[in-house]
Structures are given as structure tokens and as C-alpha cells.
mmCIF file of C-alpha atoms in Angstrom:
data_model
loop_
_atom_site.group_PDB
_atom_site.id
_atom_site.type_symbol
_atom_site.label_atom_id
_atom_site.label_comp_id
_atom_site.label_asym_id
_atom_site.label_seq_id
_atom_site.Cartn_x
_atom_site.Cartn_y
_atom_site.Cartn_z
ATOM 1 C CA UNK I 298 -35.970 9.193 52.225
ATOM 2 C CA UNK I 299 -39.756 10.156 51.116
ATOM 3 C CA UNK I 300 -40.740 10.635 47.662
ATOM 4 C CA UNK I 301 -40.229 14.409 47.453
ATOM 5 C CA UNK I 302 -37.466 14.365 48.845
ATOM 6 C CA UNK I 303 -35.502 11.828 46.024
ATOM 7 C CA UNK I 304 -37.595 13.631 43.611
ATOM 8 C CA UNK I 305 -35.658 17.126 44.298
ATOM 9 C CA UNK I 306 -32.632 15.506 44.474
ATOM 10 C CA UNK I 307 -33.152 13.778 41.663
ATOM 11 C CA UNK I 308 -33.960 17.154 39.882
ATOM 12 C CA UNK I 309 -30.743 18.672 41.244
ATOM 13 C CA UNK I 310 -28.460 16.054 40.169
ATOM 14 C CA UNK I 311 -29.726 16.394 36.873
ATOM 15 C CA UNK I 312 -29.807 20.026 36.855
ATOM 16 C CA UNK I 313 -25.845 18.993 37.945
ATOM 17 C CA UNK I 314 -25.488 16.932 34.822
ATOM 18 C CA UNK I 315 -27.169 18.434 32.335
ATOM 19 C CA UNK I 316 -25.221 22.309 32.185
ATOM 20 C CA UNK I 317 -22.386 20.683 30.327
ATOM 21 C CA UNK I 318 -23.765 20.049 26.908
ATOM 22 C CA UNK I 319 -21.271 17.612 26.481
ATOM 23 C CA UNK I 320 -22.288 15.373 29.168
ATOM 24 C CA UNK I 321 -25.788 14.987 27.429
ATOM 25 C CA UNK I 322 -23.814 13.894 24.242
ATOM 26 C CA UNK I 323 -22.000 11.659 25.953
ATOM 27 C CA UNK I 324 -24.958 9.944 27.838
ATOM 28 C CA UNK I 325 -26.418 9.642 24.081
ATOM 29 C CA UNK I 326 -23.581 8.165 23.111
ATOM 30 C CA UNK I 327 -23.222 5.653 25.421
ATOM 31 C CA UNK I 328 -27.176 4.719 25.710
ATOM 32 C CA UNK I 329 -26.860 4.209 21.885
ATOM 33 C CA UNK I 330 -23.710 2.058 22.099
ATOM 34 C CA UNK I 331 -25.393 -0.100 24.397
ATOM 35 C CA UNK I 332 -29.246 -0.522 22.787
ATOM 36 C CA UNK I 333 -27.056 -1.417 19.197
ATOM 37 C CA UNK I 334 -25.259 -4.012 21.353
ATOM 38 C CA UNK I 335 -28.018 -5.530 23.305
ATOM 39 C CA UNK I 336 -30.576 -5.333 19.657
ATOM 40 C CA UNK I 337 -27.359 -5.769 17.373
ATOM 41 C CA UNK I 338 -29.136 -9.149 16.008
ATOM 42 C CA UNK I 339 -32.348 -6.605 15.213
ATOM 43 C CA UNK I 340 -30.450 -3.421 14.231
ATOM 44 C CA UNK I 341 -27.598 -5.273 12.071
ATOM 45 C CA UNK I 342 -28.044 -4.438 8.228
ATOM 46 C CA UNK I 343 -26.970 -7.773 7.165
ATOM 47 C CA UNK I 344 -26.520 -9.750 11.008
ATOM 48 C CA UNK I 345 -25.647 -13.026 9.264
ATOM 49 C CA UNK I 346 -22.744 -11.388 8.345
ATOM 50 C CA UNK I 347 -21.283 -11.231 12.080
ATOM 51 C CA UNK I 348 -19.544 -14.411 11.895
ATOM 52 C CA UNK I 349 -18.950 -17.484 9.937
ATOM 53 C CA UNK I 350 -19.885 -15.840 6.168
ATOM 54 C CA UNK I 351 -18.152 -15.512 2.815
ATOM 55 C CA UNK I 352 -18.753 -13.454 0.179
ATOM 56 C CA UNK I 353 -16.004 -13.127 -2.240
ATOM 57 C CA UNK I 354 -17.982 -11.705 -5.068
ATOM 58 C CA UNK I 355 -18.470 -8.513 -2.895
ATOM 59 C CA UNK I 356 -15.224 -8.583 -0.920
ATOM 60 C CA UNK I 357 -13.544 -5.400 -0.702
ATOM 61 C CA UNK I 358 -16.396 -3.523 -1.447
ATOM 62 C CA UNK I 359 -16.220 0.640 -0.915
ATOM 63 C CA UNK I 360 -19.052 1.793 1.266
ATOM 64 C CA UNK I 361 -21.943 2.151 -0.672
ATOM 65 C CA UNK I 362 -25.936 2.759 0.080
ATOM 66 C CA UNK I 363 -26.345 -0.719 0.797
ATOM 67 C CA UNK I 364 -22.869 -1.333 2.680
ATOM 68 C CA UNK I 365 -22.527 2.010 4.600
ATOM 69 C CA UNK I 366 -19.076 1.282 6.130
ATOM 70 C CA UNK I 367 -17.838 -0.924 2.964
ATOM 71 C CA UNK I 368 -17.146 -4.696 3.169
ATOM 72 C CA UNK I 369 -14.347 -6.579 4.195
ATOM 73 C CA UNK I 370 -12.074 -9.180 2.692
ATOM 74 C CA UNK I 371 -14.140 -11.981 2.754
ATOM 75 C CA UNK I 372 -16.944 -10.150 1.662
ATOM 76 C CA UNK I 373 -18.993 -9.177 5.429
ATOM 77 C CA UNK I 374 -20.585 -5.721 6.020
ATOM 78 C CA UNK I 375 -18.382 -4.078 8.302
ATOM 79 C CA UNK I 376 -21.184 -1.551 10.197
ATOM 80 C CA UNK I 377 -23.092 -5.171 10.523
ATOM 81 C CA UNK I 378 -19.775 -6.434 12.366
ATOM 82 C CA UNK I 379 -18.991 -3.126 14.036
ATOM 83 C CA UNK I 380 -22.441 -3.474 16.003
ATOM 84 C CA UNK I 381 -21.986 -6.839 17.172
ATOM 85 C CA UNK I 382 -18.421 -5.921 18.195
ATOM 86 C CA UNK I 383 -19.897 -3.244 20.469
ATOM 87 C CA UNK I 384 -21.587 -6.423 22.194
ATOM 88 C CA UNK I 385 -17.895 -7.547 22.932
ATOM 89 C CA UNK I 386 -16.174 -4.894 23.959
ATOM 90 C CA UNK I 387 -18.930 -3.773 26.307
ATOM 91 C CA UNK I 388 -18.792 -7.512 27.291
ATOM 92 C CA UNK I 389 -15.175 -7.065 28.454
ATOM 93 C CA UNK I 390 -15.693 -3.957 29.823
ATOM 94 C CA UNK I 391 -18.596 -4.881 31.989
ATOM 95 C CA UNK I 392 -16.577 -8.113 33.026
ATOM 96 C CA UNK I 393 -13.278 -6.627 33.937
ATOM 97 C CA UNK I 394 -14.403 -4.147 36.109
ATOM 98 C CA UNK I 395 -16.777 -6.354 37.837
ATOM 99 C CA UNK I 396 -14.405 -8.675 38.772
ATOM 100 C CA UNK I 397 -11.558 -6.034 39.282
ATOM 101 C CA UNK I 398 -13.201 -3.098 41.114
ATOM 102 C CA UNK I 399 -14.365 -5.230 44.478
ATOM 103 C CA UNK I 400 -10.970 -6.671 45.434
ATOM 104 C CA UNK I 401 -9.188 -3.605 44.613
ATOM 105 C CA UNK I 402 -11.660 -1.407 46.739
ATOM 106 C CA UNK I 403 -11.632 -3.919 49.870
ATOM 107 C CA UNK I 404 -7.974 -3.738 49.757
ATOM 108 C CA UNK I 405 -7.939 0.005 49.616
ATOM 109 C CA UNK I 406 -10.118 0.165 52.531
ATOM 110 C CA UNK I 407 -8.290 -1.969 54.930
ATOM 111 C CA UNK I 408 -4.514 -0.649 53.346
ATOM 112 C CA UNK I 409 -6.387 2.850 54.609
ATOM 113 C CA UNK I 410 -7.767 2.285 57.620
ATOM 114 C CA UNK I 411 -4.904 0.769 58.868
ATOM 115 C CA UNK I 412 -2.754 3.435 57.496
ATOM 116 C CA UNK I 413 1.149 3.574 59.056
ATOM 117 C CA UNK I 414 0.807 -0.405 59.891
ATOM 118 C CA UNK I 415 2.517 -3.852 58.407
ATOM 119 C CA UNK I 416 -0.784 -4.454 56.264
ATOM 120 C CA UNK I 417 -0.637 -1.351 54.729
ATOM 121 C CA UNK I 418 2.925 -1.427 53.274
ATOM 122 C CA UNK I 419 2.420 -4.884 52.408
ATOM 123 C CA UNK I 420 -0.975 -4.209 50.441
ATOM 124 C CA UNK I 421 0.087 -0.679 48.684
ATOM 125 C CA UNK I 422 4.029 -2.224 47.716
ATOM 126 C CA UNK I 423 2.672 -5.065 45.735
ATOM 127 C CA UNK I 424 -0.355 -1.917 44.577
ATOM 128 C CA UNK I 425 2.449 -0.261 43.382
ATOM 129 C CA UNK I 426 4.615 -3.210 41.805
ATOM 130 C CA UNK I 427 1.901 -3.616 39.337
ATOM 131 C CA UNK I 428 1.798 0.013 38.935
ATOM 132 C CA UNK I 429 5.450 0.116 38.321
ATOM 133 C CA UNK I 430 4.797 -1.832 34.844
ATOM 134 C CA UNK I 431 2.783 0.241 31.747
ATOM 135 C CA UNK I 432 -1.046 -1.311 31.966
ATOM 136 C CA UNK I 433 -0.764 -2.503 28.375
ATOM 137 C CA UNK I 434 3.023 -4.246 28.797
ATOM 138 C CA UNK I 435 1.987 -6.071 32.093
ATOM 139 C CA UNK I 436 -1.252 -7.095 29.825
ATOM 140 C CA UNK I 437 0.232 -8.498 26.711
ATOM 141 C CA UNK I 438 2.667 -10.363 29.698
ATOM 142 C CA UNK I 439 -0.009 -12.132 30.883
ATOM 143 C CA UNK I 440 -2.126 -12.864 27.567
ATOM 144 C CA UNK I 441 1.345 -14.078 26.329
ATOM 145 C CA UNK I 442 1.457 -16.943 28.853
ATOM 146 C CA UNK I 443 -2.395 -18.049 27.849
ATOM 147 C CA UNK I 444 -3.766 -18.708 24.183
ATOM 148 C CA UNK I 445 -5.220 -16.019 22.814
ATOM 149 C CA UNK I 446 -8.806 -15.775 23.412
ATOM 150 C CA UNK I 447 -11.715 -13.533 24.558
ATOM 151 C CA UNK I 448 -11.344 -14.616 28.087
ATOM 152 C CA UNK I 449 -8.413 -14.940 28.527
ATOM 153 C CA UNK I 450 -8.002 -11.095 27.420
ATOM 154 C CA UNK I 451 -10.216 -10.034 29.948
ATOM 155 C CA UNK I 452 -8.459 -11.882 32.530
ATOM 156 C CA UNK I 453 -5.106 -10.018 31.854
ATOM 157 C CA UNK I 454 -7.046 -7.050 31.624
ATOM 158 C CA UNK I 455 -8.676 -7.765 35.239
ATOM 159 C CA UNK I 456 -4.818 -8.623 36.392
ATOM 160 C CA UNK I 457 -3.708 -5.166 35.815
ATOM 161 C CA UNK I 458 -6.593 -3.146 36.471
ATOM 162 C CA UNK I 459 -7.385 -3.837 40.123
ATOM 163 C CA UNK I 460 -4.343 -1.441 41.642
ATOM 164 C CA UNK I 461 -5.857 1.556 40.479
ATOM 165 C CA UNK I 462 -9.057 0.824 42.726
ATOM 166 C CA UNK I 463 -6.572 0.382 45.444
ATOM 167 C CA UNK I 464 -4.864 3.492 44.877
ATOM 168 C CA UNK I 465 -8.045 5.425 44.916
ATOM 169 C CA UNK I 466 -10.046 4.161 48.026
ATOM 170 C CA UNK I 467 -6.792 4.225 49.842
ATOM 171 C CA UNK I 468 -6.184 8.082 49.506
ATOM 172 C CA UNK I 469 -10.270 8.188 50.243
ATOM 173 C CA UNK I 470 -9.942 5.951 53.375
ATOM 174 C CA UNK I 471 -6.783 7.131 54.556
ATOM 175 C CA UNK I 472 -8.778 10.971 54.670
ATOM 176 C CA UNK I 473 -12.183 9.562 56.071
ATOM 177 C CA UNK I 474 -10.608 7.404 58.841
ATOM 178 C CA UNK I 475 -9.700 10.614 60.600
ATOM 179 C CA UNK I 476 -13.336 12.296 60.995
ATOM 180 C CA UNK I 477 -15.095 12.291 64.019
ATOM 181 C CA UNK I 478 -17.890 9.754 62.985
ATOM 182 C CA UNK I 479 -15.373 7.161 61.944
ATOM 183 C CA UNK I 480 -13.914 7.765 66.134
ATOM 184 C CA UNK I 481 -17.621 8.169 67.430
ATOM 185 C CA UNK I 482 -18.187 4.742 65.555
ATOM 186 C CA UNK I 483 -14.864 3.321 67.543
ATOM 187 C CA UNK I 484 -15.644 4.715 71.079
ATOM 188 C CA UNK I 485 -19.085 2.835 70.452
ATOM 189 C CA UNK I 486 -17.436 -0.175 69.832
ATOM 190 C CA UNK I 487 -17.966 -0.992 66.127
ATOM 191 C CA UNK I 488 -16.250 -3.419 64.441
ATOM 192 C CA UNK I 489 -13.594 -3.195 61.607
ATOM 193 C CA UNK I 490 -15.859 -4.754 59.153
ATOM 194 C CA UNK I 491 -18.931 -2.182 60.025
ATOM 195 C CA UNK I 492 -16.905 0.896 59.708
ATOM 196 C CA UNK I 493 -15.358 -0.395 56.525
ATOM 197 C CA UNK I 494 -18.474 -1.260 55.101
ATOM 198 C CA UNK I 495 -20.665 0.987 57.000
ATOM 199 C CA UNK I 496 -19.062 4.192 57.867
ATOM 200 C CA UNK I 497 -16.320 4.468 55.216
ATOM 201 C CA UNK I 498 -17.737 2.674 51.882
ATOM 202 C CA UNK I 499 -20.508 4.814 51.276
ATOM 203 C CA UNK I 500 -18.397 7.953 51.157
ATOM 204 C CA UNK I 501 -16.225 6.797 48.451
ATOM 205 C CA UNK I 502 -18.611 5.538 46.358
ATOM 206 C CA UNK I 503 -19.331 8.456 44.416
ATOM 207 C CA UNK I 504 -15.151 8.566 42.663
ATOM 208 C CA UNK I 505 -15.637 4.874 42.523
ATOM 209 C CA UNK I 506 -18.353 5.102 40.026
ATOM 210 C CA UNK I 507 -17.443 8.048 38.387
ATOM 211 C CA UNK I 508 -13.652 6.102 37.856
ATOM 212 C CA UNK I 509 -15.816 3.154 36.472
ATOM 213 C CA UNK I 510 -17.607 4.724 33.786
ATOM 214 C CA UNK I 511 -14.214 6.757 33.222
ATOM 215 C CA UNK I 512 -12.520 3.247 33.031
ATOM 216 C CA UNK I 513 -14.928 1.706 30.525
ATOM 217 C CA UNK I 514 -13.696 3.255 27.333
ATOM 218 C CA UNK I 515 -9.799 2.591 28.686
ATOM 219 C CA UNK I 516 -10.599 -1.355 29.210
ATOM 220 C CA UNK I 517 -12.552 -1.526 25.680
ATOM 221 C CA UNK I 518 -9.152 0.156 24.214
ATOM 222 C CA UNK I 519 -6.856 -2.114 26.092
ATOM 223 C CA UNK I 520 -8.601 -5.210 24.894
ATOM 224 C CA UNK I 521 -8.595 -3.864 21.668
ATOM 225 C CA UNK I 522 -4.743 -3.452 21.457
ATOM 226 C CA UNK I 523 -4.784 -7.030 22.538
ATOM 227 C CA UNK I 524 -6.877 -7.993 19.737
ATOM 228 C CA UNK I 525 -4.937 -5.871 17.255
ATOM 229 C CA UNK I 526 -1.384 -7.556 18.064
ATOM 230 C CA UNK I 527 -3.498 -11.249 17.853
ATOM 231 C CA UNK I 528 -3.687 -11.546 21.431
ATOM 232 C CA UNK I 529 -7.336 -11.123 22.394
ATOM 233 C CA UNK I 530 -10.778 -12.511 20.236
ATOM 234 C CA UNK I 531 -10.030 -14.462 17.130
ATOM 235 C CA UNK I 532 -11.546 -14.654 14.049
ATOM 236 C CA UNK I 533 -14.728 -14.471 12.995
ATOM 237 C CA UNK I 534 -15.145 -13.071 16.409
ATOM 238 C CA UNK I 535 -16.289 -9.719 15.802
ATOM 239 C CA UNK I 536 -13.679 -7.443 17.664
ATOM 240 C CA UNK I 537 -13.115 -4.230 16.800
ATOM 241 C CA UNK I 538 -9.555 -4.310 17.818
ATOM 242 C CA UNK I 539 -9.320 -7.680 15.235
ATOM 243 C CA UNK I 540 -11.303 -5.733 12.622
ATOM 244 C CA UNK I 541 -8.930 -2.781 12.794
ATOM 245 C CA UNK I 542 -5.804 -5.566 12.440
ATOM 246 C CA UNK I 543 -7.104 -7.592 9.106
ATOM 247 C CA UNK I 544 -7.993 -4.303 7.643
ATOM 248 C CA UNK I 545 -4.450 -2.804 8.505
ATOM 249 C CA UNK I 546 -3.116 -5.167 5.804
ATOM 250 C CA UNK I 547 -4.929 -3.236 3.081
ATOM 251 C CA UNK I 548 -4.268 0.388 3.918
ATOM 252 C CA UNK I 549 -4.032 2.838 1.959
ATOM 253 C CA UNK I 550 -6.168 1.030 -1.153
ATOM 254 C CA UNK I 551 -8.822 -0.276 1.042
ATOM 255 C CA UNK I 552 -9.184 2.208 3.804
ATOM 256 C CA UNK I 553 -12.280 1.477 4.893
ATOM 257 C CA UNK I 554 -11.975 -2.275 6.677
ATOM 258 C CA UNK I 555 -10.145 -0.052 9.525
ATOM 259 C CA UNK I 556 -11.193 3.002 9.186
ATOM 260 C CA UNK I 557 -14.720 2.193 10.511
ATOM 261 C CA UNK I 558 -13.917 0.126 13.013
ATOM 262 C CA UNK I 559 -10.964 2.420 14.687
ATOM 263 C CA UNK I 560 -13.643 5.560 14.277
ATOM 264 C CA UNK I 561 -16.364 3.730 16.370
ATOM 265 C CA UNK I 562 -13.389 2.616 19.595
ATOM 266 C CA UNK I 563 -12.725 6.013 19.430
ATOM 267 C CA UNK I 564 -16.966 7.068 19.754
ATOM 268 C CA UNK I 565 -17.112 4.244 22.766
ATOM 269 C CA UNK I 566 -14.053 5.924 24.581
ATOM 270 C CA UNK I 567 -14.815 9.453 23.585
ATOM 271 C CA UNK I 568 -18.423 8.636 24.806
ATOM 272 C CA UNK I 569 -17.920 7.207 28.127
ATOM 273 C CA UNK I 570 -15.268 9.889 28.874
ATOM 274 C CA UNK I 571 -18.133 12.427 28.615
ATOM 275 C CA UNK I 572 -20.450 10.949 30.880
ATOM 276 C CA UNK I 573 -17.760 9.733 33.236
ATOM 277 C CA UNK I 574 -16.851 13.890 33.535
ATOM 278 C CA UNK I 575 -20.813 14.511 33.651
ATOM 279 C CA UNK I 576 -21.184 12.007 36.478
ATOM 280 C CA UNK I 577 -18.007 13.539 38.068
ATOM 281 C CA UNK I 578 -19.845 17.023 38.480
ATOM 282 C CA UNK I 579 -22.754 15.807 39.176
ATOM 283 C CA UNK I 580 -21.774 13.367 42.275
ATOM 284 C CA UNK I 581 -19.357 16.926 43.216
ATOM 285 C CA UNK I 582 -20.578 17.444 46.580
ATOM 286 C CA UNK I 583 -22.919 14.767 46.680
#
């Protein structure tokens, strides 16, 4: 592809992108989320404060000029904590769905492809086993068996995620297997692996990113239940979900400790879900 030509269709998908208002809010959104996380040690009002720190004097404190979002109970700016948190929960996001997405989308293909055979039953009937069981149930299973840490979250996160890449690719593949370049690429002798890779991939790639950046904000709120009911990060890890928990203890008196931190998982999912539907009608077509 020349220059001008990925320069139009750059200009087109952003034309694409860019007529739902909200879309551009969400891309700010998430582009902020992310600088804060990556600068948090720069950007933090008091980043000392992210961790091991104790301030009793000041604990409890309403927000104020110099604590925007209040302090907690032992004294810690929350907004300083919030930002590092976003380093965490983008952490887990980035992690789960890295790990998740490729096995579920291989399986998908082949379950597909192979569509009305042994391999497909037996890869979409254990799909659909984990399906069977609510995402956050099946999660707090797993994270149950394991001690409760930041890892080991994202690992019962990964367990139940990869199913709904299945799901996906297979109604993609089992559509695309039928069209006559996918048989052209047969009568020519191709193998499995190159029309799986080759000829049937690259047409489902487009829902498979759009479902990513979709399934960002859901992972970040999964872990974050996990965190909230003790089972994810620990203390003084940062975690939004674990900030919203200690602060649940002093509600209504001290609002604040949750407050904040509940607002901003709600500005990460809320976020991502714009751009995810930006990238949706943007890729439309595509």
C-alpha cells in the first residue's frame, strides 16, 4: 500500500471515528487514563503516599485544596493512590487479555473451520461449560482456591475470559469458511494452518479488537470486585477495587475514601466503552 493511499484511508477512518462526539471523549478519556498511569510517579500530588505511608494526624481528612479527593484512614491522599491504581488495573487489563484473547481465537478458528465435526463439539461444549457459570462466580471460584494476590486475580480473570473469544471467531469463521476464496485457497492446495492464519484471521480481526478495547473496562471491573470482596491486590497495593472496600467501612461519615475511587472505575469503563463503540464504526466495513 503507497503512502497516499494509507494516508486517505487513514483520513476516512477518522472521518469514521470522529462523527460521534462521544467517541472523541472517550479516546480522551482513555489516552488520559493511560499517560496518569505510565507518569503516575510524576503526576501524583503526594506519590509517596502510594504505598507504605502513615499519616494519622491527617487521616480522614475531607477533600480540601491540597487533598482534592480527601485522605484516607491512615492518612494517604486518595487522588495520589487513585493514579497509581490506574497503573494496576490497566496492568490487569493489558495482561488478561493478552494471555486470554490468542488461545480463545485459535480455538475459534479451528472449532469454525471444522464446523459439523468431533473437534468442533468438543471445543464449543467445554466454550460453553464455562459460559454456563456467571464470569464473576466462576472468578471468585478460582481466586478462592489461590491466596489472594494481584496475580493470581488476573489468572482467574484470564480462566474465564477466553470463551468469549471463542464464541466470537467461531460465528466469524464458521461464515468466512464458506466464501469462495477460502475454496479457491483449498482447490490450490493450501494448508489448514495458511487459511486459518492467512485467509480467515485477517477478516476477523477488526470485532476482535473492537471486543478488546470493549473488554478492557469489564476486566478492570471484574478485578475490582475481586479486590473489593479481599480476593485480588492487598494492601498498600493501590487497587481501586481495595480502595473502594476500606473506605466502605466508613460510609456515610466519611464518604469520600470510596467515593473517589468507585467514580474513577466507573470513568475507565465508561471511557473504554466509548472508544470501543468509536472503533466499532469505524472498522464497520473496513
Amino acid at each position: 500500500m503507497n503512502t497516499e493511499l494509507l494516508k486517505e484511508r487513514v483520513k476516512r477512518n477518522w472521518y469514521k471515528f470522529s462523527r460521534n462526539p462521544l467517541s472523541i471523549i472517550g479516546l480522551v478519556v482513555v489516552v488520559s487514563i493511560i499517560l496518569i498511569a505510565i507518569f503516575a510517579d510524576f503526576v501524583a500530588p503526594f506519590p509517596e503516599h502510594a504505598f507504605v505511608f502513615v499519616d494519622f494526624k491527617n487521616a480522614k481528612s475531607p477533600p480540601t485544596l491540597k487533598n482534592l479527593a480527601g485522605t484516607d484512614m491512615a492518612g494517604r491522599d486518595i487522588l495520589s493512590r487513585i493514579f497509581f491504581g490506574f497503573r494496576y488495573s490497566l496492568m490487569m487489563a493489558v495482561s488478561v487479555l493478552s494471555v486470554a484473547t490468542p488461545p480463545g481465537v485459535i480455538l475459534g478458528l479451528i472449532a469454525g473451520y471444522k464446523r459439523d465435526t468431533w473437534v468442533d463439539t468438543a471445543i464449543m461444549r467445554v466454550a460453553d461449560v464455562f459460559l454456563s457459570v456467571p464470569s464473576i462466580v466462576l472468578a471468585r471460584a478460582v481466586c478462592s482456591m489461590l491466596e489472594p494476590t494481584l496475580y493470581n486475580a488476573m489468572l482467574a480473570v484470564t480462566v474465564m475470559w477466553w470463551p468469549w473469544y471463542t464464541r466470537l471467531v467461531y460465528g466469524l469463521s464458521s461464515s468466512i469458511k464458506n466464501e469462495y476464496f477460502i475454496q479457491a485457497a483449498e482447490v490450490t492446495g493450501a494448508s489448514t494452518f495458511s487459511i486459518l492464519i492467512g485467509e480467515i484471521l485477517p477478516n476477523c480481526l477488526s470485532p476482535i479488537f473492537t471486543k478488546m478495547t470493549l473488554d478492557v473496562g469489564w476486566v478492570i471491573l471484574i478485578g475490582s470486585t475481586l479486590s473489593f470482596v479481599g480476593l485480588g491486590a492487598q494492601p498498600p497495593t493501590p487497587d481501586l477495587g481495595t480502595m473502594v472496600s476500606d473506605g466502605s467501612k466508613y460510609i456515610p461519615s466519611q464518604w469520600w475514601i470510596s467515593l473517589f475511587p468507585a467514580l474513577f472505575i466507573v470513568l475507565i469503563i465508561l471511557g473504554f466503552n466509548l472508544l470501543g463503540d468509536g472503533l466499532s464504526d469505524m472498522l464497520a466495513g473496513d
